[in-house]
Short mmCIF file of C-alpha atoms in Angstrom, two decimals:
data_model
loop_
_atom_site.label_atom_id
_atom_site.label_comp_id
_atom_site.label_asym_id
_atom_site.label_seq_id
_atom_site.Cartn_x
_atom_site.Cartn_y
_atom_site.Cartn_z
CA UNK A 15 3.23 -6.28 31.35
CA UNK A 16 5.12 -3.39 33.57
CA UNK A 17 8.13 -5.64 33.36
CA UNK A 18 8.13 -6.60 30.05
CA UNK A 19 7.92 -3.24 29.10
CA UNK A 20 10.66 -1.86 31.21
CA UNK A 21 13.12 -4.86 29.76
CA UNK A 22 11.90 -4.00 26.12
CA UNK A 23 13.30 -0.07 27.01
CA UNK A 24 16.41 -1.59 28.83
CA UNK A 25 17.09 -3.10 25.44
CA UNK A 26 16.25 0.22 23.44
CA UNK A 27 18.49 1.63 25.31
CA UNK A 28 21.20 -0.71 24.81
CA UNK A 29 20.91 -0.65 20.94
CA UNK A 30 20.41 3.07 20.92
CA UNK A 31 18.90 3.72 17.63
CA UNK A 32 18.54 6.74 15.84
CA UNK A 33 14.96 5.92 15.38
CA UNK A 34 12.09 3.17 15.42
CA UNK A 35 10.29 2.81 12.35
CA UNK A 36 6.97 1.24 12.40
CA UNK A 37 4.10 0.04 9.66
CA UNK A 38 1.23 -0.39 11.99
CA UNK A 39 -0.33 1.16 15.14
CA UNK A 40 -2.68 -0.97 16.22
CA UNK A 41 -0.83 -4.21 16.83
CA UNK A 42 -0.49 -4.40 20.97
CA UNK A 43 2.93 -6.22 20.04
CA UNK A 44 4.26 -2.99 18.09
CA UNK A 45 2.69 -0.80 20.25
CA UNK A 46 4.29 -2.27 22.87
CA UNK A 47 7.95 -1.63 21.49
CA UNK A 48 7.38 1.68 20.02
CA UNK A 49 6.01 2.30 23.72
CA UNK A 50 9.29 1.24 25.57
CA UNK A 51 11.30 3.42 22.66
CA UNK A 52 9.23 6.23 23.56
CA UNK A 53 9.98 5.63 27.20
CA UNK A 54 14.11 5.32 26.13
CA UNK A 55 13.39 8.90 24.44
CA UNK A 56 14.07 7.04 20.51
CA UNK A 57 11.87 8.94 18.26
CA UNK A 58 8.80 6.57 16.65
CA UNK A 59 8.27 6.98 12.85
CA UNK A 60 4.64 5.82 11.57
CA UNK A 61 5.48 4.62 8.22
CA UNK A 62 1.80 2.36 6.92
CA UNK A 63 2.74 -0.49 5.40
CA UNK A 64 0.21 0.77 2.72
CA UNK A 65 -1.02 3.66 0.93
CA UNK A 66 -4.13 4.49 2.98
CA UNK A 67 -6.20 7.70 4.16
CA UNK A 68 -3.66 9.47 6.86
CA UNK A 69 -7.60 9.99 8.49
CA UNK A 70 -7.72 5.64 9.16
CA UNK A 71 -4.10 6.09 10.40
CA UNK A 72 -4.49 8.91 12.63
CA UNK A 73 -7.62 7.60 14.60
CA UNK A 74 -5.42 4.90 15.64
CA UNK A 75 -2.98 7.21 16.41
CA UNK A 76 -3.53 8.40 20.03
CA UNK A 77 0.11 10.24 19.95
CA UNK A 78 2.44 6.64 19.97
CA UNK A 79 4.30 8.09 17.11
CA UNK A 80 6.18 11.22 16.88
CA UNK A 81 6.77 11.33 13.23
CA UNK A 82 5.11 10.35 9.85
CA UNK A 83 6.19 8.98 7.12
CA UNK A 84 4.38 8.42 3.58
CA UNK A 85 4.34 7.48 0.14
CA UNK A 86 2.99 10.43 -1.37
CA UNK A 87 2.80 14.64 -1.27
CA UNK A 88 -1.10 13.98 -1.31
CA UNK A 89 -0.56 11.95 2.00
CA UNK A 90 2.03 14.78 3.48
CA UNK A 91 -1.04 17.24 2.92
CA UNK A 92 -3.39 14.74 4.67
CA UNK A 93 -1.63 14.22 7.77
CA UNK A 94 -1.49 18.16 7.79
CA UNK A 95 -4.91 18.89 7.53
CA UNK A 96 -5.48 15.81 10.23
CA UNK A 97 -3.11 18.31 13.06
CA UNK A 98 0.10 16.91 12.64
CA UNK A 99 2.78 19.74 12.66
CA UNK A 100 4.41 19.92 8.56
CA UNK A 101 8.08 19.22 10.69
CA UNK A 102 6.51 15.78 11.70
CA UNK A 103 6.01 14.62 8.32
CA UNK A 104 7.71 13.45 5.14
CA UNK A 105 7.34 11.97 2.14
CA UNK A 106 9.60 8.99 1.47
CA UNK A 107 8.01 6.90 -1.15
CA UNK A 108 6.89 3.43 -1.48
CA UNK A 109 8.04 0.99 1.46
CA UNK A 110 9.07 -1.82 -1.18
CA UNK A 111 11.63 -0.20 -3.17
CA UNK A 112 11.74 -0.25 -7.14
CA UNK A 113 15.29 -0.68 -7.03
CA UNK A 114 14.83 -4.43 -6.09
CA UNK A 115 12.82 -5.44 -8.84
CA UNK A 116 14.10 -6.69 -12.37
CA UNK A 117 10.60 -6.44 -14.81
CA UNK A 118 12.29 -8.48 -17.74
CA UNK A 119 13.15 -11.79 -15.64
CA UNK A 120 9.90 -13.19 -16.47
CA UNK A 121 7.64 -14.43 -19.30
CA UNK A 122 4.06 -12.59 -19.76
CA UNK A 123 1.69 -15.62 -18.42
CA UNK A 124 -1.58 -13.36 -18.91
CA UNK A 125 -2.75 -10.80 -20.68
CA UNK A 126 -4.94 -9.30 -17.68
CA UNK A 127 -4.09 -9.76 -14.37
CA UNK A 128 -7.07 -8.61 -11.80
CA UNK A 129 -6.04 -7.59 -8.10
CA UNK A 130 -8.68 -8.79 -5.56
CA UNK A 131 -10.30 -6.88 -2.83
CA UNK A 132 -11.75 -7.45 0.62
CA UNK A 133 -13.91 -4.73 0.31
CA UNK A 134 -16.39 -4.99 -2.60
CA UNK A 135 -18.43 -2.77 -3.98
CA UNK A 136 -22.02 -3.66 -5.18
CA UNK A 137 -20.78 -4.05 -8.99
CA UNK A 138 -17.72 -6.01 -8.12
CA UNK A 139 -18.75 -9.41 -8.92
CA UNK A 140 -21.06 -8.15 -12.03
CA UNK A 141 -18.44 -6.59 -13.38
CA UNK A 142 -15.59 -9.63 -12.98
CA UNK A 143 -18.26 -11.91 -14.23
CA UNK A 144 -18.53 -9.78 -17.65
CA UNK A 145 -14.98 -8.81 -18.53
CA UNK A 146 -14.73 -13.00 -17.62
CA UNK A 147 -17.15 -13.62 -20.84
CA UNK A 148 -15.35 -10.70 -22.94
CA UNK A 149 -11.88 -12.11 -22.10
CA UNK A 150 -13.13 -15.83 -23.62
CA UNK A 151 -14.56 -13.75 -26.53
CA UNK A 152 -11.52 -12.49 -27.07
CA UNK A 153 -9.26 -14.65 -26.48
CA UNK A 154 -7.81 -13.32 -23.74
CA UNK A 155 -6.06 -14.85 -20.60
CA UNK A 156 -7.49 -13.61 -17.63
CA UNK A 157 -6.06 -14.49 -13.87
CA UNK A 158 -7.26 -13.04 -10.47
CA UNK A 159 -4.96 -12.85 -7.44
CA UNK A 160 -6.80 -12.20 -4.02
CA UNK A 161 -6.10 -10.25 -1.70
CA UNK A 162 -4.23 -11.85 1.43
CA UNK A 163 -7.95 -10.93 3.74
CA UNK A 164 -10.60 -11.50 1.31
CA UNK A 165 -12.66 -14.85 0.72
CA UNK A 166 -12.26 -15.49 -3.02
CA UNK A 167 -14.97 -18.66 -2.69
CA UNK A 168 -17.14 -16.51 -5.25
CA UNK A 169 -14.37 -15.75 -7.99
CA UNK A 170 -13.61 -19.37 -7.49
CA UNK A 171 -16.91 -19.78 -8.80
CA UNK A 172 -16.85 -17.67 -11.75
CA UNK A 173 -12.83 -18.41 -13.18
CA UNK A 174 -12.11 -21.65 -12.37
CA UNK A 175 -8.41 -22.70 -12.70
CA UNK A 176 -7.63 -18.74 -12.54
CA UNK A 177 -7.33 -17.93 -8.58
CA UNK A 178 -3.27 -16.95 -8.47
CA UNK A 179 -2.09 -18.24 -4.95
CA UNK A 180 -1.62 -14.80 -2.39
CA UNK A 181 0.97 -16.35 -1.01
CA UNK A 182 3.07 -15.48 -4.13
CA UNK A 183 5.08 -12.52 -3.83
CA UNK A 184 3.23 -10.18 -5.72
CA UNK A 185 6.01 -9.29 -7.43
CA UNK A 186 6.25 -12.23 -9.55
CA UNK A 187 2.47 -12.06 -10.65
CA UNK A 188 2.80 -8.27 -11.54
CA UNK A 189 5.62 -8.93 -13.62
CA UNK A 190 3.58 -12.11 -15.35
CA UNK A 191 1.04 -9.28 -16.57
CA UNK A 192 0.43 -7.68 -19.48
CA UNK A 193 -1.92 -5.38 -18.01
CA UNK A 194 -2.53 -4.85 -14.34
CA UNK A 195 -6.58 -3.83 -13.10
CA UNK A 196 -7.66 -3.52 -9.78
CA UNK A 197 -9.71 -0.43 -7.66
CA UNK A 198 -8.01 0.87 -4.32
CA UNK A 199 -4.84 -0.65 -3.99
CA UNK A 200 -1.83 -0.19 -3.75
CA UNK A 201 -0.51 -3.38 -5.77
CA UNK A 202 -1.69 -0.76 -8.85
CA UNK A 203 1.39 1.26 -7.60
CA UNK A 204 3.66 -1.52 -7.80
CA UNK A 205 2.53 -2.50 -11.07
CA UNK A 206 3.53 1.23 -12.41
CA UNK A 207 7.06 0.12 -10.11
CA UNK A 208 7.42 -2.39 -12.77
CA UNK A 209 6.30 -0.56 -15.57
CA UNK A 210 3.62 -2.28 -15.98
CA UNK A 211 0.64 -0.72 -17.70
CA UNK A 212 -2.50 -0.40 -15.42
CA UNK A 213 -5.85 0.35 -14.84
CA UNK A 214 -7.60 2.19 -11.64
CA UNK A 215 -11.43 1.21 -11.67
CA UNK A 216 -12.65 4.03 -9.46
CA UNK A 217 -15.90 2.16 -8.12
CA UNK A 218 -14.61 -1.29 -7.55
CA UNK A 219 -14.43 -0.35 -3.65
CA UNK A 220 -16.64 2.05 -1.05
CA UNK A 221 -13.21 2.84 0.73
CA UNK A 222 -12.95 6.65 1.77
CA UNK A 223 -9.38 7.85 0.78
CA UNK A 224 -9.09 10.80 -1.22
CA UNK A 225 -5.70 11.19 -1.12
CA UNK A 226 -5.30 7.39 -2.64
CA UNK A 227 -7.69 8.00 -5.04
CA UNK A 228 -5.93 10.83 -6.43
CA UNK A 229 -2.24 9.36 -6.53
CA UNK A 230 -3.77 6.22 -8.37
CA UNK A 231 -5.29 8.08 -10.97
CA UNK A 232 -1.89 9.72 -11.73
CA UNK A 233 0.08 6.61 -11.63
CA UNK A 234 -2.25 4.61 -13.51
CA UNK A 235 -2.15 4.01 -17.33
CA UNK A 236 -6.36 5.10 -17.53
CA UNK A 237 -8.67 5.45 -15.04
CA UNK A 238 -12.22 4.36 -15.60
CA UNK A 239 -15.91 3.51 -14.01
CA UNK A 240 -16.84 -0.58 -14.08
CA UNK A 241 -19.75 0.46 -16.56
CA UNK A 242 -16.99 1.63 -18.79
CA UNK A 243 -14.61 -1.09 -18.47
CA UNK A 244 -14.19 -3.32 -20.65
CA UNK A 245 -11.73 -5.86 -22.64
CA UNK A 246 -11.60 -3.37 -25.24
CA UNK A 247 -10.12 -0.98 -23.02
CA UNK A 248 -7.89 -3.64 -22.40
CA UNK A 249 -6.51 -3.75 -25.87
CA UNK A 250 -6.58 0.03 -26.11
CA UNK A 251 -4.32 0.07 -22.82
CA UNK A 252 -1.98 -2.97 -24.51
CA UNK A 253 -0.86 0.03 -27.31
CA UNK A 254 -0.69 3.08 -25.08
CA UNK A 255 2.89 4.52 -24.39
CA UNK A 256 3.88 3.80 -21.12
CA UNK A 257 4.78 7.18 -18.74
CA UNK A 258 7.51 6.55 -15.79
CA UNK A 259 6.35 7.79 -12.77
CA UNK A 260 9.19 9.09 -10.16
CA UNK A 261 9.22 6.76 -7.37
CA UNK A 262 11.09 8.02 -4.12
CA UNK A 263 13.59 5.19 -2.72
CA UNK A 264 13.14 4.82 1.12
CA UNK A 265 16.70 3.02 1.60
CA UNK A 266 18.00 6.59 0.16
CA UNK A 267 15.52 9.03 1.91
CA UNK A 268 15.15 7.62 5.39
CA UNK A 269 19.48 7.82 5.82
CA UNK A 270 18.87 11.12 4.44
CA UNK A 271 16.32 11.85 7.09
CA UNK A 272 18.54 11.17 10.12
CA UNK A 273 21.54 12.75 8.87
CA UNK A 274 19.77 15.96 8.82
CA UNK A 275 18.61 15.59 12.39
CA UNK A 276 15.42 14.97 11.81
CA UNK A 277 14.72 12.25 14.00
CA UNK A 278 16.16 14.39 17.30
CA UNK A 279 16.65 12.18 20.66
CA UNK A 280 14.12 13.11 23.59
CA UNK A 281 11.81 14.75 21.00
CA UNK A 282 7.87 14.27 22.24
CA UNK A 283 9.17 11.47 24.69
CA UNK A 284 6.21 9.22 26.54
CA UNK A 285 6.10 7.98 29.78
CA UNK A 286 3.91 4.23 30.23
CA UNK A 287 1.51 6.56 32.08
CA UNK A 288 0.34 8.37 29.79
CA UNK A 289 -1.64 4.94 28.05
CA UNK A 290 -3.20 3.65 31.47
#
């Protein structure tokens, strides 16, 4: 492992970048590179590959990176109040860019498009399984896309012919949707990317994150309580004006970043001793 490690900073070296970016902590793999940059003195951005708690980031954290980067200011505040110094941290936006995707390319396959979850809460199922018998009632086409880690056997059950395939870039099903519902997640974020009109269901999940919570309901079209959902909601949601939210572009703000100097050489550097 010694040797792999000290070949993986001979090689950080060599490139000599201005900085290592990284959307996990916990994989040994990427810990293992953002180790041997830390060793070469290359400053390690955290940058989640998803809008989460900075709390479930920063347990994992154990000092690996020297900088933060998020999606949102309610993130920024988080890592803050977690002990990581304001300098450290900056909001850059969404890691998939808006500017990529083109919401008009595609035909509207359904007129509610439901975003899975691996965790569930309680009323999860109850809830699909009535909006399933009001979207029949009224006509309405109804599709469920899973997310990548959950076992969608039950759903399978309940809308037959409906499971979307996760495999999919969610891109293409988002922009298939009329209307876009789902509880924590950030796929409700991408939908408002697309313009897409949206739904936050604040009890789908028993996830902890404050800071999510709070950006969703300000990106989303409504947010609502499964007892209040329903497919008339739906229709109400169909009519409402749709607001554009401001959506930071990393490809503009991360350049930005290490023009300024932000990401300084040497800063916080970590020897392979400091993790045995």
């Amino acid at each position: 492992m010694q040797l792999l490690l000290d070949e993986l900073t001979g090689l950080v070296q060599r490139v000599n970048p201005s900085a290592l970016i990284i959307t996990a902590n916990y994989d040994p793999a990427i810990r293992l590179v953002a180790l041997a940059a830390r060793q070469a003195g290359v400053p390690v951005a955290l940058y989640p590959h998803g809008l989460s708690s900075p709390n479930f980031w920063l347990e994992r954290n154990d000092g690996l990176a020297s900088h933060f980067l998020c999606w949102t200011e309610e993130e920024r505040l988080g890592y803050i109040a977690a002990g990581v110094r304001d300098m450290r941290v900056r909001v850059v936006g969404p890691l998939r860019s808006p500017r990529s995707w083109n919401a008009d390319r595609r035909p509207v396959d359904f007129d509610l498009l439901w975003l899975g979850h691996r965790f569930r809460a309680q009323q999860y199922i109850p809830t699909l399984d009535r909006i399933r018998h009001e979207a029949e009632d009224a006509g309405f086409r109804l599709a469920y896309r899973p997310h990548p880690l959950e076992d969608p056997t039950d759903v399978g059950s309940l809308l037959p012919g409906a499971l979307l395939n996760p495999r999919v870039g969610i891109g293409e099903h988002l922009e298939s949707a009329k209307v876009v519902v789902g509880g924590v997640t950030t796929g409700l974020i991408e939908a408002a990317m697309l313009g897409r009109r949206t739904i936050f269901i604040e009890d789908l999940d028993a996830i902890e994150a404050p800071e999510v919570r709070s950006h969703l309901r300000r990106v989303s079209t409504i947010a609502t309580l499964s007892n209040d959902f329903s497919i008339e909601q739906v229709r109400l949601v169909m009519s409402a004006a749709i607001t554009s939210e401001s959506f930071l572009s990393p490809e503009q703000e991360i350049p930005k970043l290490i023009n300024s100097g932000w990401f300084r050489r040497g800063d916080g550097a970590v020897t392979s001793e400091s993790y045995r």
